[in-house]
Coordinates of C-alpha atoms and ligand atoms in Angstrom, one line a residue:
M174 CA 17.9 -9.4 9.6
S175 CA 16.3 -7.5 7.2
E176 CA 17.8 -3.9 7.3
R177 CA 14.2 -2.1 6.3
K178 CA 11.9 -1.8 8.9
K179 CA 8.7 -2.8 8.4
L180 CA 5.1 -1.0 7.5
V181 CA 2.2 -1.3 8.0
A182 CA 0.0 -0.1 6.4
G183 CA -4.6 0.3 7.1
N184 CA -6.8 0.3 3.8
W185 CA -9.7 1.0 5.0
K186 CA -11.1 2.0 1.6
M187 CA -15.2 3.3 1.1
N188 CA -16.1 2.6 5.0
G189 CA -16.2 4.6 8.0
S190 CA -18.7 7.4 9.4
L191 CA -16.9 10.1 11.6
A192 CA -17.9 8.5 14.7
A193 CA -16.6 5.4 14.1
N194 CA -13.3 6.6 12.6
Q195 CA -12.7 8.1 16.5
A196 CA -13.5 5.1 17.9
L197 CA -11.1 3.3 15.5
V198 CA -8.1 5.6 15.9
Q199 CA -9.2 5.8 20.0
A200 CA -8.3 2.2 20.2
L201 CA -6.1 2.1 17.8
R202 CA -3.5 4.9 20.0
Q203 CA -4.6 3.2 22.8
G204 CA -3.5 0.4 22.1
V205 CA -0.5 0.2 19.6
G206 CA 2.2 1.8 22.1
Q207 CA 6.0 2.4 21.2
P208 CA 5.6 -0.1 17.6
A209 CA 9.0 -1.4 15.9
C210 CA 7.3 -1.4 12.8
D211 CA 6.3 1.6 10.6
V212 CA 2.2 2.1 10.8
A213 CA -0.4 3.9 9.1
V214 CA -4.0 4.3 8.9
C215 CA -5.4 6.0 5.5
P216 CA -9.4 6.2 5.6
P217 CA -11.5 7.8 2.5
S218 CA -10.0 11.0 1.7
V219 CA -13.6 13.1 2.8
Y220 CA -11.5 12.2 6.4
L221 CA -8.4 13.3 6.3
G222 CA -9.5 16.6 7.7
Q223 CA -10.9 14.5 11.5
L224 CA -7.9 12.1 10.8
Q225 CA -5.6 14.3 11.5
Q226 CA -6.9 15.9 14.1
L227 CA -7.7 12.4 15.6
L228 CA -3.6 11.4 14.9
A229 CA -2.4 15.2 16.3
G230 CA -0.2 14.7 19.4
Q231 CA 1.8 11.3 18.4
T232 CA 3.9 9.6 16.4
A233 CA 2.8 6.1 15.7
I234 CA 0.5 6.2 13.2
A235 CA 1.0 7.9 10.2
L236 CA -1.8 9.2 7.7
G237 CA -1.6 8.1 4.6
A238 CA -4.3 8.5 1.8
Q239 CA -5.5 6.0 -1.0
D240 CA -5.4 7.8 -4.0
L241 CA -4.1 11.2 -5.8
S242 CA -4.4 13.1 -8.5
Q243 CA -1.7 12.7 -11.8
H244 CA -2.5 16.3 -12.4
E245 CA -1.1 19.4 -10.6
G246 CA -5.0 21.2 -10.2
G247 CA -7.1 23.0 -11.9
A248 CA -10.5 21.0 -14.0
F249 CA -9.7 18.0 -12.5
T250 CA -13.6 17.5 -10.9
G251 CA -13.8 15.2 -7.5
D252 CA -10.2 14.8 -7.8
V253 CA -7.6 15.8 -4.9
S254 CA -4.5 16.4 -5.6
A255 CA -1.1 15.8 -3.4
T256 CA -0.1 19.0 -2.5
M257 CA -3.6 18.8 -0.9
L258 CA -3.1 15.5 0.5
K259 CA 0.7 17.7 1.9
D260 CA -1.8 20.7 3.8
F261 CA -3.0 17.5 6.2
G262 CA -0.2 16.4 7.1
V263 CA -0.6 12.5 4.6
R264 CA 2.6 10.4 4.6
Y265 CA 2.3 7.9 2.3
A266 CA -0.7 7.9 -0.2
I267 CA -1.6 3.8 -2.6
V268 CA -1.3 4.2 -5.4
G269 CA -2.7 1.8 -7.9
H270 CA -4.5 -0.1 -5.9
S271 CA -6.4 -3.3 -8.2
E272 CA -9.8 -2.1 -7.1
R273 CA -9.5 1.7 -9.0
R274 CA -7.7 -0.2 -11.4
Q275 CA -10.6 -2.3 -12.3
H276 CA -13.1 0.3 -11.6
Q277 CA -11.6 3.5 -12.5
G278 CA -9.8 1.9 -15.2
E279 CA -6.1 2.9 -14.3
T280 CA -3.7 2.3 -16.8
D281 CA 0.0 1.8 -16.0
L282 CA 0.8 4.8 -17.2
Q283 CA -1.8 6.7 -14.6
V284 CA 0.1 5.3 -11.8
A285 CA 3.3 5.4 -12.1
L286 CA 2.4 9.5 -12.9
K287 CA 0.1 9.2 -9.4
V288 CA 3.7 7.6 -8.3
R289 CA 5.4 11.1 -9.9
R290 CA 3.5 13.8 -8.4
A291 CA 2.7 11.7 -4.6
L292 CA 7.1 12.0 -4.4
A293 CA 7.3 15.3 -6.0
A294 CA 4.6 16.4 -3.0
G295 CA 7.6 14.1 -0.4
I296 CA 4.2 11.8 0.0
T297 CA 6.0 8.0 0.1
P298 CA 3.5 6.2 -2.9
I299 CA 2.1 2.2 -1.7
V300 CA 2.2 1.2 -5.1
C301 CA 0.0 -1.3 -5.9
V302 CA 0.6 -4.5 -8.3
G303 CA -1.2 -8.0 -8.6
E304 CA -2.6 -10.1 -11.4
T305 CA -6.1 -12.0 -11.7
L306 CA -6.3 -15.6 -10.9
R307 CA -6.5 -15.7 -14.9
E308 CA -4.0 -14.8 -15.2
R309 CA -2.8 -17.1 -12.7
E310 CA -4.4 -19.5 -14.1
E311 CA -2.1 -19.1 -17.4
G312 CA 1.1 -18.8 -15.6
L313 CA 1.0 -14.9 -16.4
T314 CA 1.7 -14.1 -12.4
E315 CA 5.3 -12.4 -13.3
F316 CA 4.6 -10.9 -15.7
I317 CA 2.0 -8.3 -15.3
V318 CA 3.5 -7.8 -11.4
K319 CA 6.5 -7.2 -14.0
R320 CA 5.2 -4.7 -16.2
Q321 CA 3.1 -3.0 -13.7
L322 CA 6.4 -2.1 -11.6
S323 CA 8.8 -1.1 -14.6
A324 CA 6.1 1.4 -15.3
V325 CA 6.8 2.9 -12.8
L326 CA 10.3 2.4 -13.0
H327 CA 10.3 3.6 -16.5
L328 CA 8.9 7.1 -15.4
N329 CA 10.9 7.8 -12.0
G330 CA 14.0 5.8 -12.6
H331 CA 16.1 6.2 -9.1
A332 CA 13.1 7.9 -6.9
I333 CA 12.0 4.7 -6.8
N334 CA 14.0 4.1 -3.8
E335 CA 11.6 6.0 -1.8
T336 CA 8.7 4.0 -2.2
V337 CA 6.6 1.6 -1.0
V338 CA 5.9 -2.1 -3.2
A339 CA 3.3 -3.5 -2.3
Y340 CA 1.8 -7.2 -4.0
E341 CA -1.4 -8.0 -3.7
P342 CA -2.9 -11.0 -6.0
V343 CA -6.2 -9.3 -7.1
W344 CA -7.4 -13.2 -5.7
A345 CA -6.9 -12.5 -2.2
I346 CA -8.2 -8.8 -1.5
G347 CA -11.7 -9.1 0.5
T348 CA -11.5 -12.7 -0.7
G349 CA -9.8 -14.9 2.7
Q350 CA -8.4 -16.3 -0.2
T351 CA -4.6 -15.3 1.4
A352 CA -1.2 -16.5 -1.2
T353 CA 0.3 -18.4 0.6
P354 CA 4.0 -17.3 2.4
A355 CA 5.4 -19.5 -0.2
Q356 CA 3.5 -18.0 -2.9
A357 CA 3.9 -14.3 -1.8
Q358 CA 8.1 -15.1 -0.6
S359 CA 8.1 -16.0 -4.3
V360 CA 6.2 -13.0 -6.6
H361 CA 8.4 -10.7 -3.4
A362 CA 11.8 -12.2 -4.8
V363 CA 11.4 -11.9 -8.1
L364 CA 10.4 -7.8 -7.7
R365 CA 13.7 -7.3 -6.0
A366 CA 14.9 -8.9 -8.5
Q367 CA 13.3 -6.3 -10.6
L368 CA 14.3 -3.9 -8.6
R369 CA 17.7 -4.6 -8.4
A370 CA 18.8 -4.7 -12.6
A371 CA 17.5 -1.6 -13.1
G372 CA 19.5 -0.3 -10.7
A373 CA 17.7 1.1 -7.6
Q374 CA 18.9 0.0 -3.6
A375 CA 16.7 -2.7 -4.0
E376 CA 17.4 -3.7 -0.7
H377 CA 16.4 -0.7 1.3
V378 CA 13.1 -0.7 -0.4
R379 CA 9.7 -1.7 0.9
I380 CA 7.4 -4.9 0.0
L381 CA 4.4 -5.1 1.4
Y382 CA 2.2 -8.2 1.0
G383 CA -1.6 -7.4 0.6
G384 CA -4.6 -10.0 0.4
S385 CA -7.0 -10.9 3.1
M386 CA -3.5 -10.3 5.4
N387 CA -5.7 -10.6 9.1
A388 CA -4.5 -11.3 12.9
G389 CA -3.9 -15.1 11.7
N390 CA -2.0 -15.1 8.9
A391 CA 0.4 -12.1 9.8
A392 CA 3.3 -13.9 11.7
E393 CA 3.4 -16.6 9.0
L394 CA 3.8 -14.0 5.9
L395 CA 5.5 -11.0 7.9
A396 CA 8.3 -14.5 8.8
Q397 CA 9.2 -14.0 4.9
P398 CA 12.7 -12.8 4.3
D399 CA 11.3 -10.4 1.0
I400 CA 8.1 -9.6 2.8
D401 CA 8.6 -5.9 4.9
G402 CA 5.3 -5.1 5.9
G403 CA 1.3 -5.3 5.1
L404 CA -1.3 -3.2 3.5
I405 CA -4.5 -4.6 4.8
G406 CA -7.9 -4.3 4.2
G407 CA -10.5 -6.2 6.3
A408 CA -8.3 -6.4 8.8
A409 CA -7.8 -2.6 8.9
L410 CA -11.3 -2.2 10.6
K411 CA -11.6 -4.2 13.8
A412 CA -8.9 -2.6 16.3
P413 CA -7.8 -5.9 17.8
D414 CA -6.7 -7.1 14.4
F415 CA -4.9 -5.0 13.0
L416 CA -2.6 -4.6 16.2
T417 CA -2.0 -8.1 16.5
I418 CA -0.5 -7.6 12.6
V419 CA 1.4 -4.6 13.6
A420 CA 3.1 -6.4 17.0
A421 CA 3.4 -9.4 15.1
A422 CA 5.3 -6.9 12.2
A423 CA 7.3 -6.2 14.5
Ligands
PEP526 C1 -6.6 -4.3 -0.2 O1 -8.0 -3.2 0.1 O2 -5.6 -4.0 0.0 C2 -6.6 -5.3 1.1 C3 -5.8 -6.2 1.0 O3 -7.3 -5.8 1.2 P1 -8.4 -6.9 2.3 O4 -7.4 -7.4 3.3 O5 -9.8 -7.4 3.0 O6 -8.1 -8.5 1.4

């Protein structure tokens, strides 16, 4: 039995509206009960204030952000700092999602700097790593995820114990093509071994799986010894599906 409490985090990506968010959170609050795992929702940053209010008065569902700036503050138009997120009760922040690496050109170093900012503000970063289909086909999966995590380890040292890692194979995100439980488990084991070798408390660090996890496949993935929860995209926008995943994690 793992000593790690599972975490299920919903990445809403660039979806939602005031009305849709209200309906979704209402359904989640009604259905979540007292979950045996940690639960978070990560809306677009413009809705964090709304979500803070919608989630007030309960502790079952925490608030997360999808990104944060690597800078403390100042002339960085459009960016949002860790301190600002903290102001809105943000508990988790996704960092280095493959969509940001791909579309915004985020580098391993930037990701590591963002992790440092989050930790300094008391926000738990959810650090995403994962290989593309081509990298997998070329046998580079291990090399890529280790390179991505090693940048974060290098800059943050033992603070890595306070982070969450998410293995998200790029080819599985939003495609409906989930990694098999065995494929995911084997990469999770590699990442945990890397954490251990770096002197981290590897048995305490949660490693989530993300990539087309849904109500139908969650239980099998979450039963793997090194899979400590899920980072959920599409299925996080449907309350019954997200709640089924939360139940599977518990
Ligand atoms: C994600 O965006 O992190 C994700 C895993 O998306 P999806 O579940 O839609 O594949």
